[in-house]
Tab-separated table of C-alpha atoms in Angstrom:
chain	number	residue	atom	x	y	z
A	28	UNK	CA	22.810	-2.875	-0.484
A	29	UNK	CA	23.154	-3.445	-4.171
A	30	UNK	CA	25.935	-1.358	-5.631
A	31	UNK	CA	24.953	1.372	-8.074
A	32	UNK	CA	25.030	0.421	-11.699
A	33	UNK	CA	28.461	0.909	-13.203
A	34	UNK	CA	29.750	1.656	-16.665
A	35	UNK	CA	27.187	1.618	-19.448
A	36	UNK	CA	24.250	1.052	-17.069
A	37	UNK	CA	24.640	4.573	-15.715
A	38	UNK	CA	24.164	6.218	-19.106
A	39	UNK	CA	20.933	6.585	-21.035
A	40	UNK	CA	21.543	3.241	-22.713
A	41	UNK	CA	24.129	0.510	-23.028
A	42	UNK	CA	25.266	-1.585	-25.936
A	43	UNK	CA	25.234	-5.356	-25.881
A	44	UNK	CA	28.228	-6.917	-27.653
A	45	UNK	CA	27.324	-7.181	-31.331
A	46	UNK	CA	23.795	-6.009	-30.657
A	47	UNK	CA	21.653	-2.869	-30.533
A	48	UNK	CA	21.663	-0.371	-27.696
A	49	UNK	CA	19.760	-1.507	-24.594
A	50	UNK	CA	18.105	0.980	-22.259
A	51	UNK	CA	18.999	0.419	-18.549
A	52	UNK	CA	15.319	-0.369	-17.883
A	53	UNK	CA	15.497	-3.301	-20.308
A	54	UNK	CA	18.857	-4.665	-19.180
A	55	UNK	CA	19.005	-8.273	-17.995
A	56	UNK	CA	21.545	-8.221	-15.199
A	57	UNK	CA	23.851	-11.023	-14.092
A	58	UNK	CA	22.421	-12.978	-11.126
A	59	UNK	CA	25.231	-11.647	-8.892
A	60	UNK	CA	23.694	-8.172	-9.266
A	61	UNK	CA	20.086	-9.095	-9.896
A	62	UNK	CA	19.541	-11.187	-6.742
A	63	UNK	CA	20.744	-8.685	-4.100
A	64	UNK	CA	18.920	-5.861	-5.887
A	65	UNK	CA	15.697	-7.924	-5.931
A	66	UNK	CA	16.127	-8.727	-2.231
A	67	UNK	CA	16.186	-5.029	-1.438
A	68	UNK	CA	12.864	-4.555	-3.196
A	69	UNK	CA	11.356	-7.493	-1.300
A	70	UNK	CA	12.630	-6.073	1.989
A	71	UNK	CA	11.195	-2.647	1.186
A	72	UNK	CA	7.752	-3.967	0.291
A	73	UNK	CA	7.215	-7.064	2.450
A	74	UNK	CA	5.946	-5.361	5.604
A	75	UNK	CA	3.562	-3.242	3.528
A	76	UNK	CA	2.246	-6.262	1.604
A	77	UNK	CA	1.318	-8.245	4.716
A	78	UNK	CA	-0.078	-5.266	6.675
A	79	UNK	CA	-3.569	-5.120	5.038
A	80	UNK	CA	-4.334	-8.836	5.556
A	81	UNK	CA	-3.036	-8.670	9.123
A	82	UNK	CA	-5.247	-5.712	10.017
A	83	UNK	CA	-8.382	-6.860	8.171
A	84	UNK	CA	-7.965	-10.421	9.429
A	85	UNK	CA	-7.801	-9.163	13.006
A	86	UNK	CA	-10.809	-6.875	12.482
A	87	UNK	CA	-13.066	-9.667	11.196
A	88	UNK	CA	-11.711	-12.063	13.855
A	89	UNK	CA	-10.289	-14.709	11.535
A	90	UNK	CA	-8.611	-17.685	13.123
A	91	UNK	CA	-4.951	-18.428	12.465
A	92	UNK	CA	-5.745	-20.553	9.409
A	93	UNK	CA	-7.881	-17.776	7.891
A	94	UNK	CA	-5.233	-15.186	8.639
A	95	UNK	CA	-2.637	-17.363	6.949
A	96	UNK	CA	-4.814	-17.662	3.823
A	97	UNK	CA	-5.230	-13.890	3.678
A	98	UNK	CA	-1.492	-13.273	3.907
A	99	UNK	CA	-0.733	-15.909	1.266
A	100	UNK	CA	-3.317	-14.378	-1.078
A	101	UNK	CA	-1.875	-10.893	-0.598
A	102	UNK	CA	1.623	-12.137	-1.465
A	103	UNK	CA	0.359	-14.061	-4.480
A	104	UNK	CA	-1.596	-11.131	-5.950
A	105	UNK	CA	1.308	-8.766	-5.318
A	106	UNK	CA	3.610	-11.123	-7.192
A	107	UNK	CA	1.268	-11.524	-10.157
A	108	UNK	CA	0.537	-7.777	-10.357
A	109	UNK	CA	4.227	-6.861	-10.200
A	110	UNK	CA	5.098	-9.388	-12.904
A	111	UNK	CA	2.319	-8.039	-15.128
A	112	UNK	CA	3.482	-4.483	-14.515
A	113	UNK	CA	7.175	-5.059	-15.199
A	114	UNK	CA	6.976	-7.587	-18.046
A	115	UNK	CA	3.586	-6.587	-19.425
A	116	UNK	CA	1.582	-7.638	-22.414
A	117	UNK	CA	2.636	-5.108	-25.020
A	118	UNK	CA	-0.066	-2.601	-25.821
A	119	UNK	CA	-2.490	-3.956	-23.198
A	120	UNK	CA	-1.233	-4.127	-19.594
A	121	UNK	CA	1.967	-3.244	-17.797
A	122	UNK	CA	4.018	-0.063	-17.880
A	123	UNK	CA	7.198	-2.165	-18.409
A	124	UNK	CA	9.064	-0.145	-15.777
A	125	UNK	CA	10.711	-1.252	-12.484
A	126	UNK	CA	7.400	-0.716	-10.725
A	127	UNK	CA	5.929	-2.662	-7.776
A	128	UNK	CA	2.207	-3.269	-7.335
A	129	UNK	CA	0.665	-4.696	-4.165
A	130	UNK	CA	-2.202	-4.286	-1.696
A	131	UNK	CA	-2.352	-0.660	-0.587
A	132	UNK	CA	-2.730	0.533	2.998
A	133	UNK	CA	-5.032	3.283	1.693
A	134	UNK	CA	-7.888	0.806	1.456
A	135	UNK	CA	-7.619	-0.400	5.048
A	136	UNK	CA	-9.673	2.314	6.774
A	137	UNK	CA	-12.703	2.140	4.455
A	138	UNK	CA	-12.584	-1.671	4.578
A	139	UNK	CA	-12.581	-1.499	8.391
A	140	UNK	CA	-15.626	0.783	8.178
A	141	UNK	CA	-17.349	-1.769	5.936
A	142	UNK	CA	-16.515	-4.542	8.404
A	143	UNK	CA	-17.983	-2.551	11.309
A	144	UNK	CA	-21.328	-2.087	9.548
A	145	UNK	CA	-21.760	-5.757	8.654
A	146	UNK	CA	-22.502	-8.840	10.706
A	147	UNK	CA	-19.944	-11.573	11.237
A	148	UNK	CA	-19.819	-13.733	8.131
A	149	UNK	CA	-20.840	-10.883	5.845
A	150	UNK	CA	-17.825	-8.667	6.500
A	151	UNK	CA	-15.323	-10.093	4.026
A	152	UNK	CA	-17.948	-10.775	1.316
A	153	UNK	CA	-19.053	-7.113	1.537
A	154	UNK	CA	-15.451	-5.935	1.382
A	155	UNK	CA	-14.606	-8.150	-1.579
A	156	UNK	CA	-17.726	-7.135	-3.503
A	157	UNK	CA	-16.794	-3.466	-3.113
A	158	UNK	CA	-13.171	-4.137	-4.087
A	159	UNK	CA	-14.217	-5.963	-7.259
A	160	UNK	CA	-16.449	-3.094	-8.366
A	161	UNK	CA	-13.600	-0.668	-7.554
A	162	UNK	CA	-11.452	-2.734	-9.924
A	163	UNK	CA	-14.049	-2.382	-12.695
A	164	UNK	CA	-14.230	1.347	-11.942
A	165	UNK	CA	-10.435	1.626	-12.319
A	166	UNK	CA	-10.513	-0.236	-15.634
A	167	UNK	CA	-13.367	1.947	-16.918
A	168	UNK	CA	-11.872	5.361	-16.186
A	169	UNK	CA	-8.186	4.439	-16.559
A	170	UNK	CA	-7.948	5.484	-20.230
A	171	UNK	CA	-9.428	8.907	-19.389
A	172	UNK	CA	-7.774	9.420	-16.017
A	173	UNK	CA	-5.177	11.838	-17.338
A	174	UNK	CA	-7.932	14.414	-17.820
A	175	UNK	CA	-9.010	14.021	-14.182
A	176	UNK	CA	-5.577	14.443	-12.635
A	177	UNK	CA	-6.002	18.196	-12.260
A	178	UNK	CA	-8.725	17.487	-9.680
A	179	UNK	CA	-6.227	15.470	-7.599
A	180	UNK	CA	-3.212	17.762	-7.156
A	181	UNK	CA	-0.635	17.189	-4.376
A	182	UNK	CA	-2.842	19.340	-2.156
A	183	UNK	CA	-5.566	16.662	-2.279
A	184	UNK	CA	-3.365	13.565	-2.329
A	185	UNK	CA	-1.234	14.969	0.511
A	186	UNK	CA	-4.334	15.268	2.706
A	187	UNK	CA	-5.372	11.704	1.911
A	188	UNK	CA	-1.929	10.188	2.498
A	189	UNK	CA	-1.629	12.031	5.816
A	190	UNK	CA	-5.046	10.742	6.864
A	191	UNK	CA	-4.081	7.180	5.958
A	192	UNK	CA	-1.262	7.276	8.492
A	193	UNK	CA	-3.219	9.167	11.158
A	194	UNK	CA	-6.467	7.169	10.990
A	195	UNK	CA	-4.633	3.838	11.059
A	196	UNK	CA	-2.535	4.705	14.118
A	197	UNK	CA	-5.074	3.215	16.599
A	198	UNK	CA	-4.379	-0.199	15.005
A	199	UNK	CA	-0.710	-0.539	16.091
A	200	UNK	CA	-1.576	1.072	19.433
A	201	UNK	CA	-4.109	-1.721	20.059
A	202	UNK	CA	-1.553	-4.295	18.905
A	203	UNK	CA	0.975	-2.859	21.358
A	204	UNK	CA	-1.535	-3.455	24.147
A	205	UNK	CA	-1.957	-7.109	23.237
A	206	UNK	CA	-4.402	-6.985	20.325
A	207	UNK	CA	-7.437	-8.511	22.043
A	208	UNK	CA	-9.442	-5.727	23.695
A	209	UNK	CA	-11.641	-8.269	25.491
A	210	UNK	CA	-8.705	-9.972	27.240
A	211	UNK	CA	-8.218	-9.372	30.946
A	212	UNK	CA	-4.555	-8.470	30.462
A	213	UNK	CA	-5.138	-6.063	27.561
A	214	UNK	CA	-2.792	-3.126	27.992
A	215	UNK	CA	-0.591	-4.834	30.597
A	216	UNK	CA	2.999	-3.698	31.062
A	217	UNK	CA	4.470	-6.882	29.581
A	218	UNK	CA	2.841	-6.102	26.243
A	219	UNK	CA	3.797	-2.437	26.330
A	220	UNK	CA	7.386	-3.322	27.239
A	221	UNK	CA	7.683	-5.739	24.299
A	222	UNK	CA	6.246	-3.149	21.897
A	223	UNK	CA	8.635	-0.497	23.225
A	224	UNK	CA	11.582	-2.911	22.916
A	225	UNK	CA	10.705	-3.610	19.270
A	226	UNK	CA	10.400	0.101	18.522
A	227	UNK	CA	13.784	0.807	20.151
A	228	UNK	CA	15.417	-2.002	18.137
A	229	UNK	CA	14.103	-0.505	14.890
A	230	UNK	CA	15.338	2.947	15.892
A	231	UNK	CA	18.793	1.607	16.767
A	232	UNK	CA	19.056	-0.218	13.439
A	233	UNK	CA	18.024	2.949	11.626
A	234	UNK	CA	20.625	4.942	13.566
A	235	UNK	CA	23.593	2.599	13.388
A	236	UNK	CA	22.766	0.212	10.516
A	237	UNK	CA	24.279	0.572	7.096
A	238	UNK	CA	23.197	-0.396	3.589
A	239	UNK	CA	20.953	-3.424	3.339
A	240	UNK	CA	20.696	-3.817	7.130
A	241	UNK	CA	19.192	-0.355	7.449
A	242	UNK	CA	16.833	-1.063	4.542
A	243	UNK	CA	15.338	-4.060	6.366
A	244	UNK	CA	15.081	-2.384	9.791
A	245	UNK	CA	11.360	-3.180	10.110
A	246	UNK	CA	11.836	-6.864	9.319
A	247	UNK	CA	14.803	-7.164	11.663
A	248	UNK	CA	12.771	-5.447	14.369
A	249	UNK	CA	9.968	-7.971	13.916
A	250	UNK	CA	12.435	-10.866	14.076
A	251	UNK	CA	14.339	-9.635	17.142
A	252	UNK	CA	11.116	-8.687	18.926
A	253	UNK	CA	9.655	-12.157	18.310
A	254	UNK	CA	12.824	-13.848	19.589
A	255	UNK	CA	12.716	-11.659	22.703
A	256	UNK	CA	9.104	-12.723	23.333
A	257	UNK	CA	9.893	-16.462	23.384
A	258	UNK	CA	11.435	-16.702	26.901
A	259	UNK	CA	8.367	-14.958	28.325
A	260	UNK	CA	5.902	-17.305	26.634
A	261	UNK	CA	4.494	-14.503	24.479
A	262	UNK	CA	5.162	-16.165	21.112
A	263	UNK	CA	2.943	-19.002	19.878
A	264	UNK	CA	4.293	-21.156	17.039
A	265	UNK	CA	1.436	-23.645	17.019
A	266	UNK	CA	0.178	-22.346	13.668
A	267	UNK	CA	3.315	-23.550	11.922
A	268	UNK	CA	2.463	-27.176	12.574
A	269	UNK	CA	-1.052	-26.984	11.097
A	270	UNK	CA	-0.342	-24.770	8.075
A	271	UNK	CA	0.103	-26.587	4.743
A	272	UNK	CA	3.560	-26.241	3.270
A	273	UNK	CA	2.300	-25.513	-0.244
A	274	UNK	CA	-1.205	-24.758	-1.528
A	275	UNK	CA	-2.914	-22.489	-4.021
A	276	UNK	CA	-5.472	-20.033	-2.617
A	277	UNK	CA	-9.044	-21.319	-2.850
A	278	UNK	CA	-11.393	-19.113	-4.900
A	279	UNK	CA	-13.965	-17.350	-2.707
A	280	UNK	CA	-12.747	-19.141	0.395
A	281	UNK	CA	-14.410	-16.477	2.557
A	282	UNK	CA	-17.763	-16.537	0.779
A	283	UNK	CA	-19.323	-15.143	-2.397
A	284	UNK	CA	-18.948	-11.353	-2.782
A	285	UNK	CA	-21.791	-9.094	-1.711
A	286	UNK	CA	-22.375	-5.811	-3.486
A	287	UNK	CA	-23.459	-3.039	-1.136
A	288	UNK	CA	-23.815	0.481	-2.627
A	289	UNK	CA	-22.316	2.363	0.337
A	290	UNK	CA	-19.307	0.074	0.523
A	291	UNK	CA	-18.792	0.389	-3.233
A	292	UNK	CA	-18.885	4.206	-3.086
A	293	UNK	CA	-16.248	4.359	-0.343
A	294	UNK	CA	-13.878	2.001	-2.178
A	295	UNK	CA	-14.329	3.818	-5.501
A	296	UNK	CA	-13.394	7.094	-3.802
A	297	UNK	CA	-10.232	5.507	-2.459
A	298	UNK	CA	-9.535	4.020	-5.894
A	299	UNK	CA	-9.392	7.524	-7.379
A	300	UNK	CA	-6.689	8.410	-4.864
A	301	UNK	CA	-4.829	5.160	-5.541
A	302	UNK	CA	-4.912	5.859	-9.280
A	303	UNK	CA	-3.478	9.308	-8.633
A	304	UNK	CA	-0.675	7.814	-6.561
A	305	UNK	CA	0.039	5.173	-9.192
A	306	UNK	CA	0.177	7.826	-11.895
A	307	UNK	CA	2.528	9.928	-9.766
A	308	UNK	CA	4.703	6.898	-9.136
A	309	UNK	CA	4.904	6.096	-12.845
A	310	UNK	CA	5.894	9.657	-13.674
A	311	UNK	CA	8.538	9.574	-10.930
A	312	UNK	CA	10.006	6.207	-11.935
A	313	UNK	CA	10.057	7.281	-15.587
A	314	UNK	CA	12.049	10.367	-14.644
A	315	UNK	CA	14.453	8.358	-12.472
A	316	UNK	CA	15.002	5.793	-15.208
A	317	UNK	CA	15.280	8.289	-18.046
A	318	UNK	CA	12.350	6.781	-19.941
A	319	UNK	CA	9.430	8.937	-21.013
A	320	UNK	CA	6.155	8.073	-19.304
A	321	UNK	CA	3.381	9.031	-21.704
A	322	UNK	CA	-0.381	8.687	-21.456
A	323	UNK	CA	-0.409	5.217	-22.968
A	324	UNK	CA	2.150	4.003	-20.421
A	325	UNK	CA	0.044	5.328	-17.545
A	326	UNK	CA	-3.102	3.766	-19.028
A	327	UNK	CA	-1.426	0.350	-19.246
A	328	UNK	CA	-0.157	0.735	-15.686
A	329	UNK	CA	-3.583	1.678	-14.349
A	330	UNK	CA	-5.111	-1.209	-16.284
A	331	UNK	CA	-2.802	-3.525	-14.363
A	332	UNK	CA	-4.016	-1.960	-11.101
A	333	UNK	CA	-7.615	-2.459	-12.171
A	334	UNK	CA	-7.168	-6.093	-13.200
A	335	UNK	CA	-5.345	-6.960	-9.970
A	336	UNK	CA	-8.014	-5.169	-7.900
A	337	UNK	CA	-10.838	-6.892	-9.797
A	338	UNK	CA	-9.414	-10.421	-9.726
A	339	UNK	CA	-7.608	-10.234	-6.371
A	340	UNK	CA	-10.758	-10.718	-4.229
A	341	UNK	CA	-11.410	-14.040	-5.981
A	342	UNK	CA	-8.449	-15.415	-4.027
A	343	UNK	CA	-8.546	-13.077	-1.019
A	344	UNK	CA	-6.701	-9.978	-2.238
A	345	UNK	CA	-7.365	-6.296	-1.606
A	346	UNK	CA	-7.127	-3.034	-3.637
A	347	UNK	CA	-3.819	-2.944	-5.493
A	348	UNK	CA	-1.687	0.073	-6.256
A	349	UNK	CA	1.900	1.329	-6.559
A	350	UNK	CA	4.405	0.991	-3.727
A	351	UNK	CA	6.184	4.335	-3.458
A	352	UNK	CA	8.926	2.925	-1.227
A	353	UNK	CA	10.168	0.820	-4.107
A	354	UNK	CA	10.434	3.908	-6.293
A	355	UNK	CA	12.802	5.134	-3.589
A	356	UNK	CA	14.830	1.928	-3.813
A	357	UNK	CA	15.350	2.440	-7.562
A	358	UNK	CA	16.416	6.037	-6.950
A	359	UNK	CA	18.804	5.015	-4.179
A	360	UNK	CA	20.534	2.083	-5.857
A	361	UNK	CA	20.486	3.410	-9.445
A	362	UNK	CA	19.629	-0.153	-10.566
A	363	UNK	CA	16.921	0.566	-13.127
A	364	UNK	CA	16.349	-2.842	-14.712
A	365	UNK	CA	12.698	-3.874	-14.692
A	366	UNK	CA	13.843	-7.492	-14.547
A	367	UNK	CA	15.145	-6.892	-11.021
A	368	UNK	CA	11.643	-5.921	-9.878
A	369	UNK	CA	10.163	-8.774	-11.932
A	370	UNK	CA	12.413	-11.172	-9.984
A	371	UNK	CA	11.108	-9.658	-6.736
A	372	UNK	CA	7.535	-10.148	-7.999
A	373	UNK	CA	8.297	-13.751	-8.866
A	374	UNK	CA	9.623	-14.297	-5.340
A	375	UNK	CA	6.410	-12.869	-3.851
A	376	UNK	CA	4.354	-15.185	-6.053
A	377	UNK	CA	6.345	-18.179	-4.791
A	378	UNK	CA	5.879	-17.025	-1.190
A	379	UNK	CA	2.140	-16.831	-1.839
A	380	UNK	CA	1.847	-20.512	-2.767
A	381	UNK	CA	3.600	-21.571	0.454
A	382	UNK	CA	1.062	-20.822	3.227
A	383	UNK	CA	3.519	-21.966	5.873
A	384	UNK	CA	5.456	-18.751	5.181
A	385	UNK	CA	2.314	-16.741	5.827
A	386	UNK	CA	1.879	-18.667	9.056
A	387	UNK	CA	5.348	-17.490	10.100
A	388	UNK	CA	4.111	-13.885	9.873
A	389	UNK	CA	1.006	-14.824	11.871
A	390	UNK	CA	3.191	-16.037	14.735
A	391	UNK	CA	4.683	-12.588	15.308
A	392	UNK	CA	3.252	-11.427	18.684
A	393	UNK	CA	0.778	-8.560	18.551
A	394	UNK	CA	2.921	-6.210	20.706
A	395	UNK	CA	5.858	-6.736	18.337
A	396	UNK	CA	3.628	-5.814	15.402
A	397	UNK	CA	2.481	-2.800	17.410
A	398	UNK	CA	5.992	-1.482	17.898
A	399	UNK	CA	6.782	-1.874	14.196
A	400	UNK	CA	3.358	-0.570	13.139
A	401	UNK	CA	3.927	2.767	14.850
A	402	UNK	CA	6.919	3.278	12.571
A	403	UNK	CA	5.120	1.975	9.473
A	404	UNK	CA	1.948	4.054	9.746
A	405	UNK	CA	3.786	7.054	11.128
A	406	UNK	CA	5.984	7.045	8.025
A	407	UNK	CA	2.872	7.075	5.831
A	408	UNK	CA	1.647	10.209	7.595
A	409	UNK	CA	5.082	11.793	7.122
A	410	UNK	CA	4.882	11.044	3.389
A	411	UNK	CA	1.615	12.943	3.273
A	412	UNK	CA	3.067	15.879	5.186
A	413	UNK	CA	6.015	15.942	2.777
A	414	UNK	CA	3.609	16.054	-0.176
A	415	UNK	CA	1.650	18.892	1.460
A	416	UNK	CA	4.846	20.850	2.062
A	417	UNK	CA	5.325	20.985	-1.712
A	418	UNK	CA	1.715	21.938	-2.444
A	419	UNK	CA	1.764	25.709	-1.879
A	420	UNK	CA	0.661	26.135	1.735
A	421	UNK	CA	1.662	29.787	1.652
A	422	UNK	CA	-1.739	30.412	0.038
A	423	UNK	CA	-4.531	31.040	2.575
A	424	UNK	CA	-7.176	29.141	0.589
A	425	UNK	CA	-4.910	26.100	0.471
A	426	UNK	CA	-4.427	26.291	4.236
A	427	UNK	CA	-8.207	26.346	4.733
A	428	UNK	CA	-8.624	23.437	2.316
A	429	UNK	CA	-6.113	21.299	4.193
A	430	UNK	CA	-7.414	22.314	7.626
A	431	UNK	CA	-11.058	21.510	6.896
A	432	UNK	CA	-10.235	18.279	5.028
A	433	UNK	CA	-8.012	16.998	7.833
A	434	UNK	CA	-10.678	17.970	10.356
A	435	UNK	CA	-13.349	16.040	8.453
A	436	UNK	CA	-11.035	13.044	8.215
A	437	UNK	CA	-10.173	13.043	11.912
A	438	UNK	CA	-13.811	13.239	13.102
A	439	UNK	CA	-14.368	9.430	12.936
A	440	UNK	CA	-11.147	8.954	14.911
A	441	UNK	CA	-11.851	11.598	17.561
A	442	UNK	CA	-15.582	10.836	17.885
A	443	UNK	CA	-16.382	7.294	16.664
A	444	UNK	CA	-20.121	7.725	17.346
A	445	UNK	CA	-20.404	11.082	15.531
A	446	UNK	CA	-22.265	9.547	12.574
A	447	UNK	CA	-24.272	7.048	14.636
A	448	UNK	CA	-27.644	8.601	13.702
A	449	UNK	CA	-26.817	8.875	9.990
A	450	UNK	CA	-28.189	6.338	7.469
A	451	UNK	CA	-26.095	3.167	7.176
A	452	UNK	CA	-24.690	4.068	3.751
A	453	UNK	CA	-23.520	7.471	5.010
A	454	UNK	CA	-21.908	5.844	8.040
A	455	UNK	CA	-19.896	3.588	5.747
A	456	UNK	CA	-18.694	6.457	3.543
A	457	UNK	CA	-18.156	9.124	6.213
A	458	UNK	CA	-17.112	6.686	8.941
A	459	UNK	CA	-13.829	6.203	7.130
A	460	UNK	CA	-11.621	9.204	7.759
A	461	UNK	CA	-9.892	8.646	4.443
A	462	UNK	CA	-13.124	8.679	2.431
A	463	UNK	CA	-14.494	11.669	4.317
A	464	UNK	CA	-11.268	13.638	4.022
A	465	UNK	CA	-10.909	12.794	0.334
A	466	UNK	CA	-14.466	13.926	-0.437
A	467	UNK	CA	-13.993	17.237	1.361
A	468	UNK	CA	-10.556	17.839	-0.183
A	469	UNK	CA	-11.821	17.223	-3.730
A	470	UNK	CA	-14.902	19.407	-3.150
A	471	UNK	CA	-12.877	22.284	-1.687
A	472	UNK	CA	-10.274	22.011	-4.446
A	473	UNK	CA	-13.107	22.428	-6.971
A	474	UNK	CA	-14.534	25.344	-4.992
A	475	UNK	CA	-11.288	27.272	-4.559
A	476	UNK	CA	-9.391	26.425	-7.726
A	477	UNK	CA	-11.841	25.492	-10.474
A	478	UNK	CA	-15.350	26.912	-10.089
A	479	UNK	CA	-15.552	30.422	-11.489
A	480	UNK	CA	-11.999	30.402	-12.790
A	481	UNK	CA	-11.180	30.661	-16.473
A	482	UNK	CA	-10.517	27.099	-17.630
A	483	UNK	CA	-9.916	25.958	-14.096
A	484	UNK	CA	-6.706	26.502	-12.206
A	485	UNK	CA	-3.874	24.355	-13.318
A	486	UNK	CA	-2.875	21.794	-10.720
A	487	UNK	CA	0.729	21.464	-9.650
A	488	UNK	CA	2.681	18.622	-11.169
A	489	UNK	CA	2.111	15.258	-9.574
A	490	UNK	CA	4.722	14.157	-7.103
A	491	UNK	CA	5.263	10.658	-5.797
A	492	UNK	CA	5.129	10.174	-2.076
């Protein structure tokens, strides 16, 4: 683990020899401190960055080459977005804080719903069309989003974050059973044993690991689980031989985008939640770093989200937002330099132009991903529960709001055919537990806390999950 900043870096600002005072956020650290600190950020974000392309690629049945392209694109866009956010173009994009941007897991469930309502070959084009419009939507309302935040208090965002973890849990469970539901050995004990072994390894590292080792528990679990699978013939490294060592993502490699109204609505709903989370993250990182985060800073940060979300699908990217786990890394290490996170973004960009590295991720056996995925998505649900615990659940109307919203969000999970007789556009919107839960939570928040109240009830302060 990188050691906490010492001396002047701990104060509100430091003074360069013979020069003006430099805020810790703007400090350019020596490589001996910058590199290990950047590695921690990469370790914290890497599993989250590659999760959306892994899940979507599996859902649309991409071959290994297609999966590799998706992973490379996700890494590339994450790198570019993080560089834009940390370095910025003054007055236009970038909050110029130690802030990570990458593909968000919040978009996975609605994108899976879009994939299920489209034929093979149209799935990714429909997803990318909706993502691009969601990017335009983010850019359009970003400058005014501060006025909308009171409609997305922790009560609403907590419901959505919880639903993200809960509704995605069937994905790692299927991975733990082998991944291919049509295979004769799906769910066999060899797969379940490998998934359980990976989960136990991660738990042991979390229990007994220290510092950096504990920070990278998920990655170490994936590595050890893959090594354990080799003697049993459960790891296939054939993709490494066919993947190009270096290549730039091809524009629209998966087809021209298709713009379907229902898909667009579901992604725009999720974008509102992502913007709320990004705003919360910016407020949190500003407080941690001792730098005021005003409306203009949030607007520039959201503009970065919008640009990355709009342009990402050109190369195979997905909706982009803040990574809350990296806010935690800054808080833990006390290393507040934005150049540390910029270095991490640069490393992700480099990883994105080397598809062979994406192929390495593709070789991880499905049961190993399943064991790690239970931890990953379970932790997302816990983040939502933590947000809800701070949202005033001692109030009966808030309890009803959360109960009904969670119920609406769990319907597609508990009864997948519940909306089978609804029009196609409603199936796409309501068939995603996240979209359904978000709609109900926002509507009930308006009903209980805004309609008929003088000036509308004031929402609690945003908190980062």
